[in-house]
CSV table of N, CA and C in Angstrom, one decimal:
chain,number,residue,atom,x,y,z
M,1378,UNK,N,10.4,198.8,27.6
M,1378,UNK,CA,9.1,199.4,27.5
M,1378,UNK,C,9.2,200.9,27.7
M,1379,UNK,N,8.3,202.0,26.9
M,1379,UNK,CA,8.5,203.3,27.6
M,1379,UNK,C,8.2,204.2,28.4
M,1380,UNK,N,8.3,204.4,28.6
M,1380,UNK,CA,7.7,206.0,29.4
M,1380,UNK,C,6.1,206.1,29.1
M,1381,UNK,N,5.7,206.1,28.0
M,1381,UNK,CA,4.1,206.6,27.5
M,1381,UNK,C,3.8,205.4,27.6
M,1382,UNK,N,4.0,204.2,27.5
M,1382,UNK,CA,3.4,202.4,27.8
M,1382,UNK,C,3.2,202.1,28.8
M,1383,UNK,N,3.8,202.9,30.0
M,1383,UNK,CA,3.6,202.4,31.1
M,1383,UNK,C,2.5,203.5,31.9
M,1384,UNK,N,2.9,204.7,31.6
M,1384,UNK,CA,1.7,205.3,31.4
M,1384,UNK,C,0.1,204.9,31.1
M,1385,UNK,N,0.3,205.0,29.9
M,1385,UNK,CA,-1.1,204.4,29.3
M,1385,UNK,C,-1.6,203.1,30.0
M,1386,UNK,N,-0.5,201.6,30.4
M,1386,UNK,CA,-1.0,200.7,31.2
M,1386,UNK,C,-1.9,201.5,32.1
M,1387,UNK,N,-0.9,202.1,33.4
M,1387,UNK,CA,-1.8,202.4,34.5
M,1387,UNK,C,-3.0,203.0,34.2
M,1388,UNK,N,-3.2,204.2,33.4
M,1388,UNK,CA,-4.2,204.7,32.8
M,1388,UNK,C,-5.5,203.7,32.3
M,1389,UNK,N,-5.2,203.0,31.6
M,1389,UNK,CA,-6.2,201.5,31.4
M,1389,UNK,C,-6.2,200.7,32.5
M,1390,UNK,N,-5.3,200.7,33.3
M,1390,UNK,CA,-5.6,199.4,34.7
M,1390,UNK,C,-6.8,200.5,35.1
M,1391,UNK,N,-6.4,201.6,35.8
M,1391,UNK,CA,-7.4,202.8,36.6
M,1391,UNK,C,-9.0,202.7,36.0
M,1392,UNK,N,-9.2,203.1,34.3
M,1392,UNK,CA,-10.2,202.9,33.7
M,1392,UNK,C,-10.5,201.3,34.1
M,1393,UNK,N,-10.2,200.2,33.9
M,1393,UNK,CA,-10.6,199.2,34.2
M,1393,UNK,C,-11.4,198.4,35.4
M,1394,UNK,N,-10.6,199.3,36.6
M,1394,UNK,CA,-10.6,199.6,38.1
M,1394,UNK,C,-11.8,199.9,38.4
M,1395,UNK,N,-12.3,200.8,37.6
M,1395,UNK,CA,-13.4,202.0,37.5
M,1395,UNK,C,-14.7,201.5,37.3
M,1396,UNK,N,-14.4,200.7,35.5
M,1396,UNK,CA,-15.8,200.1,35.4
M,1396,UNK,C,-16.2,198.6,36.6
M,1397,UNK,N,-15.3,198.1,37.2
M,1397,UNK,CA,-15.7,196.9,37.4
M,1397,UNK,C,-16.1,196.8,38.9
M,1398,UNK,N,-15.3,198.2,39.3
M,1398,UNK,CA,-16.5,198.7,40.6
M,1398,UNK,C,-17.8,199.0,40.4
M,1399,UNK,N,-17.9,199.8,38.7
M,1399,UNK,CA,-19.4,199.6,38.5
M,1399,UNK,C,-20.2,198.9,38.5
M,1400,UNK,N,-19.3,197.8,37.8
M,1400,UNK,CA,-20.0,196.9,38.0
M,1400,UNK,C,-20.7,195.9,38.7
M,1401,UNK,N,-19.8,196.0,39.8
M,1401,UNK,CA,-19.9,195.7,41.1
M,1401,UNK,C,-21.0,196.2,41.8
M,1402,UNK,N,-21.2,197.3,41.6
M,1402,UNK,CA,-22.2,198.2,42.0
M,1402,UNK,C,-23.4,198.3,41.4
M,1403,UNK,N,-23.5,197.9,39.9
M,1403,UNK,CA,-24.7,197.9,39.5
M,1403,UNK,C,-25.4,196.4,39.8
M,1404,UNK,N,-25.0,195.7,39.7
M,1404,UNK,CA,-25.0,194.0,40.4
M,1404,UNK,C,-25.8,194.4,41.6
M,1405,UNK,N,-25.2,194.6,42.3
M,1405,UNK,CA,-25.6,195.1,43.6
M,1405,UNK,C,-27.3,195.4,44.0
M,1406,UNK,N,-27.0,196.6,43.0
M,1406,UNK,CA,-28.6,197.4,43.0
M,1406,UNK,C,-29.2,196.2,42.4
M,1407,UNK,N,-28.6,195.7,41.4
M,1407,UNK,CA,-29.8,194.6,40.7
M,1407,UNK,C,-30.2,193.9,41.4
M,1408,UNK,N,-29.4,193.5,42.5
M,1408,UNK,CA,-29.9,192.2,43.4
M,1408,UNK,C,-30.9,192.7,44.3
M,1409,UNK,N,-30.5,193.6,44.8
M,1409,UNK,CA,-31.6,194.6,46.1
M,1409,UNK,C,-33.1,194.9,45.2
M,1410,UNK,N,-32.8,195.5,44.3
M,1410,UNK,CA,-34.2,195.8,43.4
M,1410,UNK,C,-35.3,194.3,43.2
M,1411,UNK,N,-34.3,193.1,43.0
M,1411,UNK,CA,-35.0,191.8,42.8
M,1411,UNK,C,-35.7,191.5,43.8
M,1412,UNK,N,-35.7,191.8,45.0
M,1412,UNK,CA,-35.5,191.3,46.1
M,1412,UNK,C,-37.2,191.5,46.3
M,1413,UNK,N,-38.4,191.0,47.0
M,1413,UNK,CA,-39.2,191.3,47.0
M,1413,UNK,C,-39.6,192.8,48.0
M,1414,UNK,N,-40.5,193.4,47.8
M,1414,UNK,CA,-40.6,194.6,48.3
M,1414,UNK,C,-41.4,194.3,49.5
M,1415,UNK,N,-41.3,194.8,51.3
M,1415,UNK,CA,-41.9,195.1,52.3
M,1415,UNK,C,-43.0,194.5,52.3
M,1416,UNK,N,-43.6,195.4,51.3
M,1416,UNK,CA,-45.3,195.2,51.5
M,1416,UNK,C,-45.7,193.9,51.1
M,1417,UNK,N,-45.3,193.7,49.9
M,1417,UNK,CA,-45.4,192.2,48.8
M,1417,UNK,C,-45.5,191.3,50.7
M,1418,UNK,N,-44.5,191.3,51.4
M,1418,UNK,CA,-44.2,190.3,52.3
M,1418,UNK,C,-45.0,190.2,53.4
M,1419,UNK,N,-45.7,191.8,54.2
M,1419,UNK,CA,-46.4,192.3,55.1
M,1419,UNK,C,-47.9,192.2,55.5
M,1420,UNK,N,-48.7,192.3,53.6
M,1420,UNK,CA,-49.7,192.5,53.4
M,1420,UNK,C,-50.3,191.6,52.9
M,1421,UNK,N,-51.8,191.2,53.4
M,1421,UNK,CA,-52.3,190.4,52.3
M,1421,UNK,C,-53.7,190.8,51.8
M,1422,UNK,N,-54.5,189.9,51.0
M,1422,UNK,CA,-56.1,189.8,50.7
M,1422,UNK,C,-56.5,188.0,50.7
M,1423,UNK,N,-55.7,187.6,51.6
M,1423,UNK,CA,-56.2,185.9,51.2
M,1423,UNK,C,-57.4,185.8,51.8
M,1424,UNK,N,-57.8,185.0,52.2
M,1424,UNK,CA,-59.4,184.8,52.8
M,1424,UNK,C,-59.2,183.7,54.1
M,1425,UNK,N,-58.0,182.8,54.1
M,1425,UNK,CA,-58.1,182.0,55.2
M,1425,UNK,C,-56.3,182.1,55.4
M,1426,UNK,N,-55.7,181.2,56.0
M,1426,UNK,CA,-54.4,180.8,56.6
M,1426,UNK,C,-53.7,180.3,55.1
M,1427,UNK,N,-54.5,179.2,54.9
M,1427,UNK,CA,-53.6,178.7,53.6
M,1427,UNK,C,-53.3,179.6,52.8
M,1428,UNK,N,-54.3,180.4,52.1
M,1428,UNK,CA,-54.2,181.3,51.0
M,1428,UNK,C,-52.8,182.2,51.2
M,1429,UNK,N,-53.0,182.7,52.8
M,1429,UNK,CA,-52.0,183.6,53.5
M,1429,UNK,C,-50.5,183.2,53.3
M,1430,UNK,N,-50.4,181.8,53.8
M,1430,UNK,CA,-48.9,181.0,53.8
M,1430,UNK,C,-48.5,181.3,52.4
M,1431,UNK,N,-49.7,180.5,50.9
M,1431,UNK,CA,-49.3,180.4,50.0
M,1431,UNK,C,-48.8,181.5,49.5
M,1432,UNK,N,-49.6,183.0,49.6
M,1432,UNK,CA,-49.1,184.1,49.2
M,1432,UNK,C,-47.9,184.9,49.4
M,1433,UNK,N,-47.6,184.3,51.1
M,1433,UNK,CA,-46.3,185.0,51.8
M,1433,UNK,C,-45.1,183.9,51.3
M,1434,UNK,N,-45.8,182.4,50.7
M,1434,UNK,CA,-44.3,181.8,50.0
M,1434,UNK,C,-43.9,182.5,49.1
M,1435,UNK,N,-44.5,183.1,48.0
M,1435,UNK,CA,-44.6,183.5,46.5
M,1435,UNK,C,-43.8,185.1,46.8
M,1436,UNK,N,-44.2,185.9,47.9
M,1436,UNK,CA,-43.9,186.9,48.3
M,1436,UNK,C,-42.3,187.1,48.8
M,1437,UNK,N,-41.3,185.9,49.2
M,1437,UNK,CA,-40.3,185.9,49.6
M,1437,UNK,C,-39.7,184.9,48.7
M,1438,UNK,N,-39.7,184.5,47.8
M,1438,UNK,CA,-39.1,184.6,46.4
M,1438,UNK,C,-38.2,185.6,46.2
M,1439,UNK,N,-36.9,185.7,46.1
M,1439,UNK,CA,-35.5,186.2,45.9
M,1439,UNK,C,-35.1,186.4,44.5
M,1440,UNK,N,-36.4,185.7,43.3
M,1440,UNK,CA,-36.1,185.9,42.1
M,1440,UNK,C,-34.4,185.8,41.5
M,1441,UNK,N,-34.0,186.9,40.7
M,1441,UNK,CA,-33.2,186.8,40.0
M,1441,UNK,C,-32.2,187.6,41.5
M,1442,UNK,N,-32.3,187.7,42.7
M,1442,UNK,CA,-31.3,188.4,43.2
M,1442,UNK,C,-29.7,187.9,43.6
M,1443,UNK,N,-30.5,186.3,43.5
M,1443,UNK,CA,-29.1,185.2,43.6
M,1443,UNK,C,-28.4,185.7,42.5
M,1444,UNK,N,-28.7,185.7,41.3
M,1444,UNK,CA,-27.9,185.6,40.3
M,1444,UNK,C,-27.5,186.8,39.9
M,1445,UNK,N,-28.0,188.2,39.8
M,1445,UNK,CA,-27.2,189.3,40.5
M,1445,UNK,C,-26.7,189.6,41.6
M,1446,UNK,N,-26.6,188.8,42.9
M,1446,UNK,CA,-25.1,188.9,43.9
M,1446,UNK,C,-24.0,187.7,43.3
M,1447,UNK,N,-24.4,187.0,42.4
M,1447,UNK,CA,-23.2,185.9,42.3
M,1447,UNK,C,-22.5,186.8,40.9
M,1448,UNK,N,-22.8,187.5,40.3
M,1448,UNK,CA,-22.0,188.9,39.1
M,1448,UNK,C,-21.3,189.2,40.5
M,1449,UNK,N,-21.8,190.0,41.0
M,1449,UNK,CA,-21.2,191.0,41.9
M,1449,UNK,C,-20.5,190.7,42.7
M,1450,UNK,N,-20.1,189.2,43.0
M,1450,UNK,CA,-19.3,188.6,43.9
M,1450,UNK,C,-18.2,188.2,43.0
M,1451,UNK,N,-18.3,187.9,41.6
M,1451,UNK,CA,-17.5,187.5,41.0
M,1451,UNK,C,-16.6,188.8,40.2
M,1452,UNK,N,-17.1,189.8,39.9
M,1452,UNK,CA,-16.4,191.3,39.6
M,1452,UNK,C,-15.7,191.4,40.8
M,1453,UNK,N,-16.4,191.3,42.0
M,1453,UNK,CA,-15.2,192.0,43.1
M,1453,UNK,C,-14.6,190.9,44.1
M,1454,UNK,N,-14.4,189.6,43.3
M,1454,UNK,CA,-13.1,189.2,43.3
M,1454,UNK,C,-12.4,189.5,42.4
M,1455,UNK,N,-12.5,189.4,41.2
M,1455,UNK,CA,-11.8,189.6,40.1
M,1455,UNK,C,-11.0,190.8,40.8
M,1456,UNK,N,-11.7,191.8,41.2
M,1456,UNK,CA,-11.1,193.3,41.6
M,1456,UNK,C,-10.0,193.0,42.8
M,1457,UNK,N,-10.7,192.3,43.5
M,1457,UNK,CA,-9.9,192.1,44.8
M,1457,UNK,C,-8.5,191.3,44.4
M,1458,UNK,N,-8.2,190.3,43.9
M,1458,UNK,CA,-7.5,189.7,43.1
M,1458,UNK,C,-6.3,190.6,42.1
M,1459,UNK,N,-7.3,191.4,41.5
M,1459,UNK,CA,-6.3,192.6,40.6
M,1459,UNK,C,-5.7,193.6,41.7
M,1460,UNK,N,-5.9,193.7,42.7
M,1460,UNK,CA,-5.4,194.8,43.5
M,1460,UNK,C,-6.4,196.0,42.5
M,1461,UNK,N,-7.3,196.1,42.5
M,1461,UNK,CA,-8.2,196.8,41.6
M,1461,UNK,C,-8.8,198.2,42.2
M,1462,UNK,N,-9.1,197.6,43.9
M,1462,UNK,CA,-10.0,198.6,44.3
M,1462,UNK,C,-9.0,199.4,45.4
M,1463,UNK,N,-9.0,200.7,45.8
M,1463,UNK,CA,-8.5,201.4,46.8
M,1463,UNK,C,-9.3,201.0,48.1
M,1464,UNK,N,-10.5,201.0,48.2
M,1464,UNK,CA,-11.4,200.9,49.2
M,1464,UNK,C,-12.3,200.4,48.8
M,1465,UNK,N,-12.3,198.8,49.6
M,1465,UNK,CA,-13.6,198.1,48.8
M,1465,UNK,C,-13.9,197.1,50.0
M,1466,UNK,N,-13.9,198.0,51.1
M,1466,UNK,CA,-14.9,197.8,52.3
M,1466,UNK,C,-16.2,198.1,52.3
M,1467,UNK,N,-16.8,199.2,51.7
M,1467,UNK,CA,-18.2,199.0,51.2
M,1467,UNK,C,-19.0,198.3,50.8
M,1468,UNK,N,-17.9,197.9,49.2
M,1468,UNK,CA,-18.5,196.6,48.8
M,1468,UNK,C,-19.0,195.5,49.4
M,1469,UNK,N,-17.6,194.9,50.2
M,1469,UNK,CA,-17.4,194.1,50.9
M,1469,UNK,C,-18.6,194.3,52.1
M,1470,UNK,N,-18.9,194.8,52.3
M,1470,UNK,CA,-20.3,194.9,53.6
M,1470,UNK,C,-21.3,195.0,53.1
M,1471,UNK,N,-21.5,195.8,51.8
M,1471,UNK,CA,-23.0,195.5,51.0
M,1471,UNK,C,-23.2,193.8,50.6
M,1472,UNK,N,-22.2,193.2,50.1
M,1472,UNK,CA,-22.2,191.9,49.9
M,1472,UNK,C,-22.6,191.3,51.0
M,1473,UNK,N,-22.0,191.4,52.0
M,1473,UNK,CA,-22.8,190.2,53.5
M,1473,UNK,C,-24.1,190.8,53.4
M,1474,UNK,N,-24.2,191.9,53.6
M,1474,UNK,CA,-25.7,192.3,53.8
M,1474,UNK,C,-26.7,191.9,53.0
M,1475,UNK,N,-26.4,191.5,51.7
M,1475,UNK,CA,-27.3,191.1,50.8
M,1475,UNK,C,-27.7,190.1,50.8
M,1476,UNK,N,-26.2,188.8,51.1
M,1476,UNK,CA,-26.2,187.6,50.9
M,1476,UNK,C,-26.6,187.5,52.4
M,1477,UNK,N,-27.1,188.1,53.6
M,1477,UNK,CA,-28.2,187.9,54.8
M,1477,UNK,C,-29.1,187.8,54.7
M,1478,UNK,N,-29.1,189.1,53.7
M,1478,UNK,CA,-31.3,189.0,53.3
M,1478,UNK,C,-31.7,188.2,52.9
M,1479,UNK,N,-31.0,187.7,51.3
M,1479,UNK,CA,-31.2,186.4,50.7
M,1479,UNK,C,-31.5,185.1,51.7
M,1480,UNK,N,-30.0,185.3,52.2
M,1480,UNK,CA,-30.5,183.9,53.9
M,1480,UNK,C,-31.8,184.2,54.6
M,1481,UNK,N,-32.0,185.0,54.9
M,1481,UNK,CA,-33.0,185.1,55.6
M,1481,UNK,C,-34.8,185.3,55.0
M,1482,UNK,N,-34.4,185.1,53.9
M,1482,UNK,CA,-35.8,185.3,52.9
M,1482,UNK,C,-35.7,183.9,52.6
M,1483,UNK,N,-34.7,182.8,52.3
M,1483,UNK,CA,-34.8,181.5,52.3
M,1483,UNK,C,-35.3,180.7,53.3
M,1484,UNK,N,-34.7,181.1,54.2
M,1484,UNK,CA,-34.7,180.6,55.9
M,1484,UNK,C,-36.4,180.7,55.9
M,1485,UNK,N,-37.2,181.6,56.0
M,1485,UNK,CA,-38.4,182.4,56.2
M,1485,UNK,C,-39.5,181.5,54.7
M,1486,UNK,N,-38.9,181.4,53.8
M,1486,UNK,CA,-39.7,180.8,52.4
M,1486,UNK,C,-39.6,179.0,52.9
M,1487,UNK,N,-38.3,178.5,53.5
M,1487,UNK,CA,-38.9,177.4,54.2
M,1487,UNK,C,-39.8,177.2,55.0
M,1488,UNK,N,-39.8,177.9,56.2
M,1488,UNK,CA,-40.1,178.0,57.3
M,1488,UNK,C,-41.9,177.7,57.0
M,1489,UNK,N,-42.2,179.1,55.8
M,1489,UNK,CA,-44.0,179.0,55.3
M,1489,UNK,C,-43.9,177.7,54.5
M,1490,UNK,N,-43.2,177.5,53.5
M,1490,UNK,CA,-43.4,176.2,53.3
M,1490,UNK,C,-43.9,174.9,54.0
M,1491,UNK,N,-43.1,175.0,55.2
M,1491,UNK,CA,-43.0,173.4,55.9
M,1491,UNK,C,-45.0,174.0,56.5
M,1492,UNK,N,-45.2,175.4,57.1
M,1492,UNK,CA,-46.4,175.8,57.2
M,1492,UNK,C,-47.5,175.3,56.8
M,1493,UNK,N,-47.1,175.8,55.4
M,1493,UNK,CA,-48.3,175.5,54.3
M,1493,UNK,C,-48.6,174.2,54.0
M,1494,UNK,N,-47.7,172.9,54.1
M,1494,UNK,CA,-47.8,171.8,54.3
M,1494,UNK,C,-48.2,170.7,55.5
M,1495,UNK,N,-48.4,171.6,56.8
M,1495,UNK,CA,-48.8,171.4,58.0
M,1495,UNK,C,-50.2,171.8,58.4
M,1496,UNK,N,-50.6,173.5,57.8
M,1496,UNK,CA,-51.9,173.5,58.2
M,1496,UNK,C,-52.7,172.2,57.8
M,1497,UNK,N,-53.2,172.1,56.5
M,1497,UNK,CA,-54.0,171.5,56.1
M,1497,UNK,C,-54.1,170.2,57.0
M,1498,UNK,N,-52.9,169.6,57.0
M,1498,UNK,CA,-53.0,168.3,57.7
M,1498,UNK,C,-53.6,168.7,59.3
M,1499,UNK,N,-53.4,169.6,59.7
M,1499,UNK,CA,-53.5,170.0,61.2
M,1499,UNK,C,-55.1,170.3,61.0
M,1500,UNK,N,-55.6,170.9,60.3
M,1500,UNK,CA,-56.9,171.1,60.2
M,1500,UNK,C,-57.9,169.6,59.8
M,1501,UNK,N,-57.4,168.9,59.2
M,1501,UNK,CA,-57.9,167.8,58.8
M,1501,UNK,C,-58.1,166.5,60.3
M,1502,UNK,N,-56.7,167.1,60.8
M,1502,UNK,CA,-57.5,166.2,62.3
M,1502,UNK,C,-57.6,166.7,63.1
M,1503,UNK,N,-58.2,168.2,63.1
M,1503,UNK,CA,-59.0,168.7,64.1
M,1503,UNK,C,-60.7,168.5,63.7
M,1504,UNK,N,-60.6,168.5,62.3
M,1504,UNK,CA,-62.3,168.5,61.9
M,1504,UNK,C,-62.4,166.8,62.6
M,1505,UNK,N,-61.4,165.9,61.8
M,1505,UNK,CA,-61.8,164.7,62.4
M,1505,UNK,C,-62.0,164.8,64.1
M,1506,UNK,N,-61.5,165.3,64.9
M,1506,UNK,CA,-61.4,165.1,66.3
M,1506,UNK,C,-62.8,165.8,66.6
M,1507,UNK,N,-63.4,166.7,65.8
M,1507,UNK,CA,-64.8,167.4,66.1
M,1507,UNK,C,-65.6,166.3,65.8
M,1508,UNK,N,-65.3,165.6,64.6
M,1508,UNK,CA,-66.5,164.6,64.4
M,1508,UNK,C,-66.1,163.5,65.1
M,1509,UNK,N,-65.7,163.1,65.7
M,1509,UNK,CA,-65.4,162.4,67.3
M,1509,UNK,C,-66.0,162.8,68.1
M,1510,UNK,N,-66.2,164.2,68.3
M,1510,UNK,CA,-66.9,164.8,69.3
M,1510,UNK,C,-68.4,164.9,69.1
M,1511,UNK,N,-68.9,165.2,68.2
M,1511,UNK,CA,-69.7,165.2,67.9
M,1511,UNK,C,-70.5,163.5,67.5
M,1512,UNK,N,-70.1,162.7,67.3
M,1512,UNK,CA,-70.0,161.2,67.6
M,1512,UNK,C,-70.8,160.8,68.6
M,1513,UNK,N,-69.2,161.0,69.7
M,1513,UNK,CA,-69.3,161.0,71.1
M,1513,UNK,C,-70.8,161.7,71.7
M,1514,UNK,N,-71.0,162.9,71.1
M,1514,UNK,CA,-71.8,163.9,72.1
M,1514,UNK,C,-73.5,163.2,71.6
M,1515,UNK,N,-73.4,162.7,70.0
M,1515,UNK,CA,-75.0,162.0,69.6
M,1515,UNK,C,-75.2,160.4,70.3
M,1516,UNK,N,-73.6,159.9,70.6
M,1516,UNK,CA,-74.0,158.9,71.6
M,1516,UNK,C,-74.4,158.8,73.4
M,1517,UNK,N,-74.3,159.9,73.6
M,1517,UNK,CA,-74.2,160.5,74.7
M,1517,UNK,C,-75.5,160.9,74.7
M,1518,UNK,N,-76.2,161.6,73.7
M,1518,UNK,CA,-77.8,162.1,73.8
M,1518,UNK,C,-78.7,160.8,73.5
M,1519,UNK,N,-78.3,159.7,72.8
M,1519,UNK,CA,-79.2,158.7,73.0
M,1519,UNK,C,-79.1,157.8,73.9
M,1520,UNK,N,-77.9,158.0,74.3
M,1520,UNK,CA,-78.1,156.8,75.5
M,1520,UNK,C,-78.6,157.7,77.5
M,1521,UNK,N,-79.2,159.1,76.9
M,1521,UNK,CA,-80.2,159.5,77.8
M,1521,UNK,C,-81.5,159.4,77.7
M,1522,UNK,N,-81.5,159.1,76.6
M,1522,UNK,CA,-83.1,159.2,75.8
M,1522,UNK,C,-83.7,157.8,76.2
């Protein structure tokens, strides 16, 4: 092999190196950008509890951000694997950080779930326990009467 082939390889490994940290990187942003925004999670307009749960489930929805950190995880193995990157500790720590949030937006989207499936019931036998009480309280007033 020559002189200018082996050249040109490294030359193409480097360029290669190059785009697939971009790509790494643009992955990245894509998954953060999917990710729902602060406010979406913070804020509401519902009118009661349920509406509230319902909205803060819909609000912590992760969208498409799984599937841009699972690109981004698979370019920077591929890199990691190639001996690709000089320094890909950044990477490597934006990735946990991401794949936290995601945990923790799932963790959080169960959590109002199991909610949103508890108020109602919770509310249903406290009205029942009122009309117990109230029961109680009109047999209580006739047997003064």
């Amino acid at each position: 092999m020559s002189q200018a082939t082996l050249g040109d390889d490294e030359e193409l490994f480097g360029e290669a190196a190059t785009e697939m940290r971009a790509d790494v990187e643009s992955s990245l942003a894509d998954a953060w950008g999917a990710l729902p925004d602060a406010d979406d999670v913070w804020e509401t307009d519902a009118d009661n509890v349920l509406g509230v749960l319902n909205g803060l489930n819909s609000a912590l929805e992760v969208g498409d951000a799984e599937a841009h950190l699972r690109d981004a995880k698979k370019w920077f193995t591929m890199g990691q694997r190639a001996d690709a990157f000089d320094d890909a500790d950044d990477l490597k720590a934006e990735i946990a950080d991401l794949e936290a949030a995601i945990a923790d937006l799932s963790r959080a989207s169960e959590q109002v779930g199991d909610l949103t499936s508890t108020i109602p019931a919770l509310r249903g036998t406290l009205e029942d326990a009122g009309l117990a009480d109230d029961a109680a309280d009109d047999d209580a007033d006739e047997a003064e009467e």
